[in-house]
Amino acid sequence: VAERREEGRRPMDSNSPQPHRRPEREGSHNYDIESMDGGAGPPWRQLNGSSEALLRFDDGDGSAHQPLLRKRTMNTTSQIAIVGAKVCPIESLDYEVVENDLFKQDWRTRKKVHIFQYIVLKWTLVLLIGLLTGVVGFFNNLAVENIAGFKLLLTGDLMLKERYLKAFFVYAGCNLVLAAAAAAICAYIAPAAAGSGIPEVKAYLNGVDAYSILAPSTLFVKIFGSILGVSAGFVLGKEGPMVHTGACIANLLGQGGSRKYHLTCNWLRYFKNDRDRRDLITCGSAAGVAAAFRAPVGGVLFALEEAASCLLVNISVLPKMISDSVYTSYSRWRSALLWRTFFTTAVVAVVLKGLIEFCRSGKCGLFGQGGLIMFDLSSTVAVYSTPDLIAIIILGIIGGIFGGLFNFLLDKILRMYSIINEKGAPYKILLTITISVITSMCSYGLPWLAACTPCPVDAVEQCPTIGRSGNFKNFQCPPGHYNDLASLFFNTNDDAIRNLFSNGTATEFHMSTLFIFFTAVYCLGLVTYGIAVPSGLFIPVILAGATYGRIVGTLLGSISDLDPGLFALLGAASFLGGTMRMTVSVCVILLELTNDLPMLPLVMLVLLISKTIADNFNKGVYDQIVVMKGLPYMEAHAEPYMRHLVAGDVVSGPLITFSGVEKVENIVHALRLTGHNGFPVVDEPPITESPELVGLVTRSHLLVLLKSKNFMKGQVKTSGSFVLRRFGAFDFAKPGSGKGLKIEDLDFTDEEMNMYVDLHPIVNTSPYTVVETMSLAKAAILFRELGLRHLLVVPKTPDRPPIVGILTRHDFMPEHIHSLFPGFNPHKYYSASMAG
C-alpha cells in the first residue's frame, strides 16, 4: 500500500508540472483532480499547503536564525502494522460526530422514545457483555482444570508404577498434542489471536482500527486456543487473552446487527458508529479482567489505566470556542461510561460466584478442587516495622531491574520470532512445538534434581505443597514426603502460585529450589510469549515475582518478621510494576486476589519503586509490543521536541480537495486512485465570492451518495432536499466487521461521469481546525484527547487558500517527523526539557 490511508493526500510524481507561484517551502504543492489528468484547475487549489515563515530550530545551538533542513515534504509512508505476524494496512477509528445536514435533521426528529430505546439497549448490551464474559471465563477455568488435571493424573499413575520413561512420553505427548492444536487453529483461522491481545485492545481504544483483531474468528480462537495453550503446560496465562476475549464479545454485540444476514432492527442502528462500540469494548476489556482474576474493581481500574487511553477527556485542553454545552456532555459521558463499566464487572462477579458455588458440590470434575485463581492471605497478620520497609525497598529495586531486563529481552526475542513467523503457518506450528518440548523437559526433568523432604508436622495442611489438580502424589517421593520443586513445576500455574503464596511455609521450599524455578520460569516466560498461541504475561510475571520474593524474604528473614507468603505477594507486585508499569489497577487486582487489605501500603510502595526504577530502562511491555507491531499509538503526552515544531511543519502534500458541487468523474478518480478517507470541501466561485472552507467529507459518505446516482447536469448548489428525503442519518452509518461499500462495487456511464453532485448535505460543517502556527505539541494533545481522525490545518493570514492540509495520527508519529527532519535531534530537546 503506497498511499496514505487517512486524508486527501497522494504521492506526487517528481515529473509533475509545478504551478507558477512563489514557493513557500520546498516541495508539497496541491493539485486538484483535474490536474491529475493534465487540467489546470482553479488557481487556488494548486497552492502549497504550507506556511511561509514558521519558526524552526537547527541542530546546532537551537537558535532560530537557520531553518531545519527538511528531507522531503510528501508523505509516502503507508500505515501498516503487524497483526498476527502478518503485515496489514490499518486505518484510524472515527470517534468524531459528523455534524452534517442529515445529522441535524435526525436530532430534530428524534423523540424521547428513541432516546429511551437507546439507553435501554445500551444497558442491555453491557449486561450481556458481563454475562457472556463471566460464562466464558468460567468455562475457560473449568476446561483447563479438567484437561490439565486429567493429564497430571494419568502421568502420576504411571509414575506410581515406576514407569517413569513412559510417564514422560505421556506427559510430553499430551502437551505436544494440545500445543499443536492451539497453534494450528491460531495460525490457520485467526493469526491475530496470538499473544495476549492487550496491546491490540489498547491500540483500538486509542483509535487504531487494526485488521481482524476483534473479529468473531479471533474470539473463537482466543477462547479455545487459550484453553489448549494453558492446558499444554506452557508458562503463560489466560488472563491477558480474557481481556481480548471480553473486547471481542463486546465488539460482536456492538455491531448493530447484520444487514447481510438480516439480523438487525431499528433499535440496533444506534450502535453503527465507532463511539458507542468504543464504550462497549471498554466495558468488555474490564469484564475480561474481572473474569480472569475475580477482581471487579481491578477490572474497572485496568480499563481506565491501561486500556481506555483515549477516553479520559481532559477538558482543559479543549479550545476556548467549545461551548459550555459540549463541556457538560463530555463530563456526563465519562461518568456514565465509568458507571456502565462498573456494572459490567459486577455482573461478571455475580455470574462467577454463582457458577463456582454450583461446582463446589463436585459436579464440575476437578474444577471444584482448583477453581478460579484466588489466593486468600487474609489469615496472615501483616505487622511490619522499619527493617521490613528496608527489605521491601530492596524488593522493589530488584523488581524494577528484573522487569526492565525482561522487557528488553522480550523485545529481542519477539523480533526474532517475527522472522520465523513470516515464513508461514507451518513454521509457527513448528516453533510452538519446539517450545512445548522444551517446557515439558523442564517441567518433568528439573524436579528430579530436588530431594524428597518430610512433610512438616506443624503444617496447616498435610504436605501443603501437594498439587491440587488431580491430587497428584508428589512426584517420586514416598508417603509422608514431598518434592518442593515438583509442587511448583509439575502443576498448573494457578496451583503453583497458591503454593508460593501459602502462609506458614517458611521452611517448605529450599533456596536451591527457588533459584532453579525462578530461572526456568523467567526464561520460559520469555521464549513462550510470541508463539502462535493465545498467551498472557500476568501468570509468568506473577510466578517469577513470587519466587524471587520468597528468595528475598528468606535471605532477609533475620531482619524482617513478614511471612514468606507475603514476601511472595510483594515480589509479584514488584515484577508486575517493573514489566507492565501499571500501579493503581495492579495494586487493586492483587488485593482482590489475596483478600489482604492490610498489605495495601506495602503493595503501593513496592509498585512505585519498581515502576520508577524500570522506567529508567525502557517502556512497559505492552507499550513496547505496540511499537514493535507498528501500531500508531498516541501517547497521553506530547514529546518535548514537538514544542519546537508547529502544525504546518509536518503537513505533507499534495492535498486533494473537492468543490461543494463536484464533478462525479473527479470524485470517482480520487476514490479509485487513493485510499484516503477524508477530503476537504471548499466552495469556490461562482458558488461563493471567494474560496471558503465548507468542511470535511468522508469516503464512506461519498460512496453512499454516489451509489444513489442523484446527479445534476450543471454545477449548481441545491438545497439538498432530495438527500434529506431519500436518506436518513443511519444510511451513512459505519458497517460492522463485514464488508462495507467500496468504489470497485460502483459502475458509472460516461454521461454520469460528466455530471455533478452536491456534497453540502453530507459534509461535516464543524470539523476541528487548528492554525498552522500552533505548536505541534499542543495539536498532538488536542488530537489525542478528543479522539480525532482528521485535524484540519488552516492558514494564519486571510489572503491564502482556506485549507493548508490535514493532520492525522500518522503525522504525529516520531518516525514520520524524523523522516521529514533528518537533522533534528530530539534527545537534545528532551534533555533540555528535563533540565528545565
PDB file of N, CA and C in Angstrom, residues 635-701:
ATOM      1  N   GLU A 635       0.615   8.700  22.547  1.00  0.00           N
ATOM      2  CA  GLU A 635       0.802   8.768  23.988  1.00  0.00           C
ATOM      3  C   GLU A 635      -0.039   9.903  24.581  1.00  0.00           C
ATOM      4  N   ALA A 636      -0.208   9.828  25.908  1.00  0.00           N
ATOM      5  CA  ALA A 636      -1.011  10.835  26.592  1.00  0.00           C
ATOM      6  C   ALA A 636      -0.328  12.190  26.616  1.00  0.00           C
ATOM      7  N   HIS A 637       0.963  12.208  26.430  1.00  0.00           N
ATOM      8  CA  HIS A 637       1.724  13.454  26.484  1.00  0.00           C
ATOM      9  C   HIS A 637       2.412  13.677  25.141  1.00  0.00           C
ATOM     10  N   ALA A 638       2.698  14.919  24.852  1.00  0.00           N
ATOM     11  CA  ALA A 638       3.455  15.249  23.652  1.00  0.00           C
ATOM     12  C   ALA A 638       4.943  15.167  23.951  1.00  0.00           C
ATOM     13  N   GLU A 639       5.692  14.701  22.982  1.00  0.00           N
ATOM     14  CA  GLU A 639       7.131  14.632  23.157  1.00  0.00           C
ATOM     15  C   GLU A 639       7.714  16.047  23.253  1.00  0.00           C
ATOM     16  N   PRO A 640       8.751  16.239  24.058  1.00  0.00           N
ATOM     17  CA  PRO A 640       9.302  17.596  24.228  1.00  0.00           C
ATOM     18  C   PRO A 640       9.735  18.258  22.926  1.00  0.00           C
ATOM     19  N   TYR A 641      10.272  17.490  21.974  1.00  0.00           N
ATOM     20  CA  TYR A 641      10.752  18.110  20.742  1.00  0.00           C
ATOM     21  C   TYR A 641       9.609  18.664  19.897  1.00  0.00           C
ATOM     22  N   MET A 642       8.362  18.208  20.155  1.00  0.00           N
ATOM     23  CA  MET A 642       7.225  18.732  19.392  1.00  0.00           C
ATOM     24  C   MET A 642       6.971  20.206  19.690  1.00  0.00           C
ATOM     25  N   ARG A 643       7.465  20.689  20.814  1.00  0.00           N
ATOM     26  CA  ARG A 643       7.252  22.095  21.156  1.00  0.00           C
ATOM     27  C   ARG A 643       8.111  23.012  20.292  1.00  0.00           C
ATOM     28  N   HIS A 644       9.081  22.466  19.587  1.00  0.00           N
ATOM     29  CA  HIS A 644       9.932  23.254  18.703  1.00  0.00           C
ATOM     30  C   HIS A 644       9.460  23.187  17.256  1.00  0.00           C
ATOM     31  N   LEU A 645       8.317  22.551  17.030  1.00  0.00           N
ATOM     32  CA  LEU A 645       7.731  22.476  15.702  1.00  0.00           C
ATOM     33  C   LEU A 645       6.312  23.020  15.762  1.00  0.00           C
ATOM     34  N   VAL A 646       5.772  23.369  14.612  1.00  0.00           N
ATOM     35  CA  VAL A 646       4.397  23.835  14.529  1.00  0.00           C
ATOM     36  C   VAL A 646       3.623  22.909  13.612  1.00  0.00           C
ATOM     37  N   ALA A 647       2.305  23.058  13.622  1.00  0.00           N
ATOM     38  CA  ALA A 647       1.456  22.147  12.851  1.00  0.00           C
ATOM     39  C   ALA A 647       1.796  22.177  11.371  1.00  0.00           C
ATOM     40  N   GLY A 648       2.117  23.365  10.833  1.00  0.00           N
ATOM     41  CA  GLY A 648       2.431  23.452   9.414  1.00  0.00           C
ATOM     42  C   GLY A 648       3.713  22.772   9.014  1.00  0.00           C
ATOM     43  N   ASP A 649       4.587  22.476   9.987  1.00  0.00           N
ATOM     44  CA  ASP A 649       5.860  21.832   9.667  1.00  0.00           C
ATOM     45  C   ASP A 649       5.696  20.393   9.206  1.00  0.00           C
ATOM     46  N   VAL A 650       4.682  19.696   9.684  1.00  0.00           N
ATOM     47  CA  VAL A 650       4.544  18.276   9.364  1.00  0.00           C
ATOM     48  C   VAL A 650       3.447  18.022   8.342  1.00  0.00           C
ATOM     49  N   VAL A 651       2.810  19.086   7.861  1.00  0.00           N
ATOM     50  CA  VAL A 651       1.791  18.922   6.821  1.00  0.00           C
ATOM     51  C   VAL A 651       2.467  18.507   5.529  1.00  0.00           C
ATOM     52  N   SER A 652       1.982  17.439   4.944  1.00  0.00           N
ATOM     53  CA  SER A 652       2.552  16.912   3.705  1.00  0.00           C
ATOM     54  C   SER A 652       1.552  17.068   2.574  1.00  0.00           C
ATOM     55  N   GLY A 653       2.002  16.959   1.387  1.00  0.00           N
ATOM     56  CA  GLY A 653       1.120  17.148   0.245  1.00  0.00           C
ATOM     57  C   GLY A 653       1.402  16.138  -0.844  1.00  0.00           C
ATOM     58  N   PRO A 654       0.748  16.275  -1.966  1.00  0.00           N
ATOM     59  CA  PRO A 654      -0.236  17.306  -2.277  1.00  0.00           C
ATOM     60  C   PRO A 654      -1.606  17.009  -1.667  1.00  0.00           C
ATOM     61  N   LEU A 655      -2.415  18.037  -1.538  1.00  0.00           N
ATOM     62  CA  LEU A 655      -3.718  17.932  -0.903  1.00  0.00           C
ATOM     63  C   LEU A 655      -4.812  17.832  -1.957  1.00  0.00           C
ATOM     64  N   ILE A 656      -5.697  16.859  -1.824  1.00  0.00           N
ATOM     65  CA  ILE A 656      -6.814  16.676  -2.747  1.00  0.00           C
ATOM     66  C   ILE A 656      -8.067  17.246  -2.094  1.00  0.00           C
ATOM     67  N   THR A 657      -8.692  18.180  -2.751  1.00  0.00           N
ATOM     68  CA  THR A 657      -9.903  18.801  -2.231  1.00  0.00           C
ATOM     69  C   THR A 657     -11.023  18.668  -3.248  1.00  0.00           C
ATOM     70  N   PHE A 658     -12.256  18.819  -2.755  1.00  0.00           N
ATOM     71  CA  PHE A 658     -13.433  18.806  -3.615  1.00  0.00           C
ATOM     72  C   PHE A 658     -14.151  20.144  -3.493  1.00  0.00           C
ATOM     73  N   SER A 659     -14.823  20.512  -4.574  1.00  0.00           N
ATOM     74  CA  SER A 659     -15.717  21.658  -4.521  1.00  0.00           C
ATOM     75  C   SER A 659     -17.021  21.237  -3.862  1.00  0.00           C
ATOM     76  N   GLY A 660     -17.783  22.220  -3.398  1.00  0.00           N
ATOM     77  CA  GLY A 660     -19.067  21.894  -2.777  1.00  0.00           C
ATOM     78  C   GLY A 660     -19.998  21.202  -3.745  1.00  0.00           C
ATOM     79  N   VAL A 661     -19.946  21.586  -5.023  1.00  0.00           N
ATOM     80  CA  VAL A 661     -20.652  20.884  -6.098  1.00  0.00           C
ATOM     81  C   VAL A 661     -19.577  20.359  -7.028  1.00  0.00           C
ATOM     82  N   GLU A 662     -19.306  19.078  -6.945  1.00  0.00           N
ATOM     83  CA  GLU A 662     -18.150  18.496  -7.621  1.00  0.00           C
ATOM     84  C   GLU A 662     -18.582  17.590  -8.765  1.00  0.00           C
ATOM     85  N   LYS A 663     -17.693  17.495  -9.729  1.00  0.00           N
ATOM     86  CA  LYS A 663     -17.923  16.617 -10.864  1.00  0.00           C
ATOM     87  C   LYS A 663     -17.761  15.169 -10.433  1.00  0.00           C
ATOM     88  N   VAL A 664     -18.668  14.308 -10.883  1.00  0.00           N
ATOM     89  CA  VAL A 664     -18.649  12.901 -10.490  1.00  0.00           C
ATOM     90  C   VAL A 664     -17.341  12.255 -10.893  1.00  0.00           C
ATOM     91  N   GLU A 665     -16.843  12.589 -12.058  1.00  0.00           N
ATOM     92  CA  GLU A 665     -15.602  11.994 -12.547  1.00  0.00           C
ATOM     93  C   GLU A 665     -14.439  12.280 -11.607  1.00  0.00           C
ATOM     94  N   ASN A 666     -14.383  13.502 -11.081  1.00  0.00           N
ATOM     95  CA  ASN A 666     -13.304  13.862 -10.168  1.00  0.00           C
ATOM     96  C   ASN A 666     -13.368  13.048  -8.880  1.00  0.00           C
ATOM     97  N   ILE A 667     -14.562  12.877  -8.362  1.00  0.00           N
ATOM     98  CA  ILE A 667     -14.719  12.111  -7.122  1.00  0.00           C
ATOM     99  C   ILE A 667     -14.347  10.653  -7.348  1.00  0.00           C
ATOM    100  N   VAL A 668     -14.833  10.073  -8.429  1.00  0.00           N
ATOM    101  CA  VAL A 668     -14.559   8.661  -8.718  1.00  0.00           C
ATOM    102  C   VAL A 668     -13.064   8.435  -8.905  1.00  0.00           C
ATOM    103  N   HIS A 669     -12.402   9.331  -9.638  1.00  0.00           N
ATOM    104  CA  HIS A 669     -10.961   9.190  -9.841  1.00  0.00           C
ATOM    105  C   HIS A 669     -10.211   9.276  -8.515  1.00  0.00           C
ATOM    106  N   ALA A 670     -10.605  10.193  -7.651  1.00  0.00           N
ATOM    107  CA  ALA A 670      -9.926  10.338  -6.357  1.00  0.00           C
ATOM    108  C   ALA A 670     -10.105   9.098  -5.499  1.00  0.00           C
ATOM    109  N   LEU A 671     -11.301   8.550  -5.497  1.00  0.00           N
ATOM    110  CA  LEU A 671     -11.555   7.370  -4.677  1.00  0.00           C
ATOM    111  C   LEU A 671     -10.851   6.140  -5.232  1.00  0.00           C
ATOM    112  N   ARG A 672     -10.708   6.066  -6.542  1.00  0.00           N
ATOM    113  CA  ARG A 672     -10.061   4.899  -7.139  1.00  0.00           C
ATOM    114  C   ARG A 672      -8.536   4.974  -7.046  1.00  0.00           C
ATOM    115  N   LEU A 673      -7.994   6.166  -7.135  1.00  0.00           N
ATOM    116  CA  LEU A 673      -6.543   6.315  -7.168  1.00  0.00           C
ATOM    117  C   LEU A 673      -5.910   6.446  -5.795  1.00  0.00           C
ATOM    118  N   THR A 674      -6.710   6.696  -4.780  1.00  0.00           N
ATOM    119  CA  THR A 674      -6.173   6.870  -3.433  1.00  0.00           C
ATOM    120  C   THR A 674      -6.951   5.995  -2.457  1.00  0.00           C
ATOM    121  N   GLY A 675      -6.391   5.859  -1.285  1.00  0.00           N
ATOM    122  CA  GLY A 675      -7.081   5.165  -0.211  1.00  0.00           C
ATOM    123  C   GLY A 675      -7.488   6.118   0.889  1.00  0.00           C
ATOM    124  N   HIS A 676      -7.536   7.410   0.591  1.00  0.00           N
ATOM    125  CA  HIS A 676      -7.798   8.421   1.606  1.00  0.00           C
ATOM    126  C   HIS A 676      -9.229   8.313   2.110  1.00  0.00           C
ATOM    127  N   ASN A 677      -9.405   8.718   3.354  1.00  0.00           N
ATOM    128  CA  ASN A 677     -10.721   8.603   3.977  1.00  0.00           C
ATOM    129  C   ASN A 677     -11.346   9.949   4.307  1.00  0.00           C
ATOM    130  N   GLY A 678     -10.641  11.038   4.091  1.00  0.00           N
ATOM    131  CA  GLY A 678     -11.207  12.352   4.350  1.00  0.00           C
ATOM    132  C   GLY A 678     -10.756  13.347   3.308  1.00  0.00           C
ATOM    133  N   PHE A 679     -11.680  14.161   2.827  1.00  0.00           N
ATOM    134  CA  PHE A 679     -11.380  15.141   1.792  1.00  0.00           C
ATOM    135  C   PHE A 679     -11.972  16.491   2.189  1.00  0.00           C
ATOM    136  N   PRO A 680     -11.155  17.528   2.237  1.00  0.00           N
ATOM    137  CA  PRO A 680     -11.708  18.859   2.496  1.00  0.00           C
ATOM    138  C   PRO A 680     -12.615  19.300   1.350  1.00  0.00           C
ATOM    139  N   VAL A 681     -13.668  20.006   1.691  1.00  0.00           N
ATOM    140  CA  VAL A 681     -14.610  20.545   0.705  1.00  0.00           C
ATOM    141  C   VAL A 681     -14.540  22.067   0.770  1.00  0.00           C
ATOM    142  N   VAL A 682     -14.296  22.685  -0.375  1.00  0.00           N
ATOM    143  CA  VAL A 682     -14.120  24.136  -0.453  1.00  0.00           C
ATOM    144  C   VAL A 682     -15.039  24.689  -1.533  1.00  0.00           C
ATOM    145  N   ASP A 683     -15.882  25.620  -1.158  1.00  0.00           N
ATOM    146  CA  ASP A 683     -16.703  26.321  -2.140  1.00  0.00           C
ATOM    147  C   ASP A 683     -15.864  27.384  -2.819  1.00  0.00           C
ATOM    148  N   GLU A 684     -16.063  27.524  -4.122  1.00  0.00           N
ATOM    149  CA  GLU A 684     -15.286  28.469  -4.907  1.00  0.00           C
ATOM    150  C   GLU A 684     -16.219  29.200  -5.860  1.00  0.00           C
ATOM    151  N   PRO A 685     -15.782  30.280  -6.438  1.00  0.00           N
ATOM    152  CA  PRO A 685     -16.631  30.987  -7.395  1.00  0.00           C
ATOM    153  C   PRO A 685     -17.041  30.047  -8.532  1.00  0.00           C
ATOM    154  N   PRO A 686     -18.292  30.087  -9.031  1.00  0.00           N
ATOM    155  CA  PRO A 686     -19.282  31.141  -8.761  1.00  0.00           C
ATOM    156  C   PRO A 686     -20.197  30.865  -7.558  1.00  0.00           C
ATOM    157  N   ILE A 687     -20.001  29.751  -6.836  1.00  0.00           N
ATOM    158  CA  ILE A 687     -20.876  29.457  -5.710  1.00  0.00           C
ATOM    159  C   ILE A 687     -20.682  30.482  -4.604  1.00  0.00           C
ATOM    160  N   THR A 688     -19.437  30.879  -4.361  1.00  0.00           N
ATOM    161  CA  THR A 688     -19.139  31.919  -3.380  1.00  0.00           C
ATOM    162  C   THR A 688     -18.256  32.968  -4.028  1.00  0.00           C
ATOM    163  N   GLU A 689     -18.141  34.107  -3.370  1.00  0.00           N
ATOM    164  CA  GLU A 689     -17.332  35.184  -3.918  1.00  0.00           C
ATOM    165  C   GLU A 689     -15.848  34.863  -3.865  1.00  0.00           C
ATOM    166  N   SER A 690     -15.438  34.153  -2.836  1.00  0.00           N
ATOM    167  CA  SER A 690     -14.031  33.771  -2.684  1.00  0.00           C
ATOM    168  C   SER A 690     -13.979  32.360  -2.127  1.00  0.00           C
ATOM    169  N   PRO A 691     -12.841  31.667  -2.267  1.00  0.00           N
ATOM    170  CA  PRO A 691     -12.740  30.299  -1.736  1.00  0.00           C
ATOM    171  C   PRO A 691     -13.068  30.254  -0.250  1.00  0.00           C
ATOM    172  N   GLU A 692     -13.893  29.306   0.122  1.00  0.00           N
ATOM    173  CA  GLU A 692     -14.383  29.211   1.501  1.00  0.00           C
ATOM    174  C   GLU A 692     -14.417  27.743   1.923  1.00  0.00           C
ATOM    175  N   LEU A 693     -13.810  27.435   3.063  1.00  0.00           N
ATOM    176  CA  LEU A 693     -13.789  26.073   3.577  1.00  0.00           C
ATOM    177  C   LEU A 693     -15.171  25.698   4.108  1.00  0.00           C
ATOM    178  N   VAL A 694     -15.781  24.685   3.495  1.00  0.00           N
ATOM    179  CA  VAL A 694     -17.100  24.217   3.928  1.00  0.00           C
ATOM    180  C   VAL A 694     -16.971  23.208   5.056  1.00  0.00           C
ATOM    181  N   GLY A 695     -16.037  22.271   4.933  1.00  0.00           N
ATOM    182  CA  GLY A 695     -15.872  21.245   5.944  1.00  0.00           C
ATOM    183  C   GLY A 695     -15.121  20.052   5.400  1.00  0.00           C
ATOM    184  N   LEU A 696     -15.450  18.888   5.904  1.00  0.00           N
ATOM    185  CA  LEU A 696     -14.754  17.654   5.538  1.00  0.00           C
ATOM    186  C   LEU A 696     -15.788  16.598   5.186  1.00  0.00           C
ATOM    187  N   VAL A 697     -15.519  15.848   4.115  1.00  0.00           N
ATOM    188  CA  VAL A 697     -16.394  14.757   3.710  1.00  0.00           C
ATOM    189  C   VAL A 697     -15.593  13.464   3.745  1.00  0.00           C
ATOM    190  N   THR A 698     -16.208  12.400   4.222  1.00  0.00           N
ATOM    191  CA  THR A 698     -15.522  11.117   4.354  1.00  0.00           C
ATOM    192  C   THR A 698     -15.788  10.233   3.147  1.00  0.00           C
ATOM    193  N   ARG A 699     -14.909   9.279   2.961  1.00  0.00           N
ATOM    194  CA  ARG A 699     -15.024   8.357   1.831  1.00  0.00           C
ATOM    195  C   ARG A 699     -16.332   7.565   1.899  1.00  0.00           C
ATOM    196  N   SER A 700     -16.684   7.060   3.064  1.00  0.00           N
ATOM    197  CA  SER A 700     -17.892   6.235   3.183  1.00  0.00           C
ATOM    198  C   SER A 700     -19.142   7.022   2.817  1.00  0.00           C
ATOM    199  N   HIS A 701     -19.204   8.307   3.191  1.00  0.00           N
ATOM    200  CA  HIS A 701     -20.353   9.125   2.844  1.00  0.00           C
ATOM    201  C   HIS A 701     -20.406   9.375   1.342  1.00  0.00           C
TER     202      HIS A 701
END
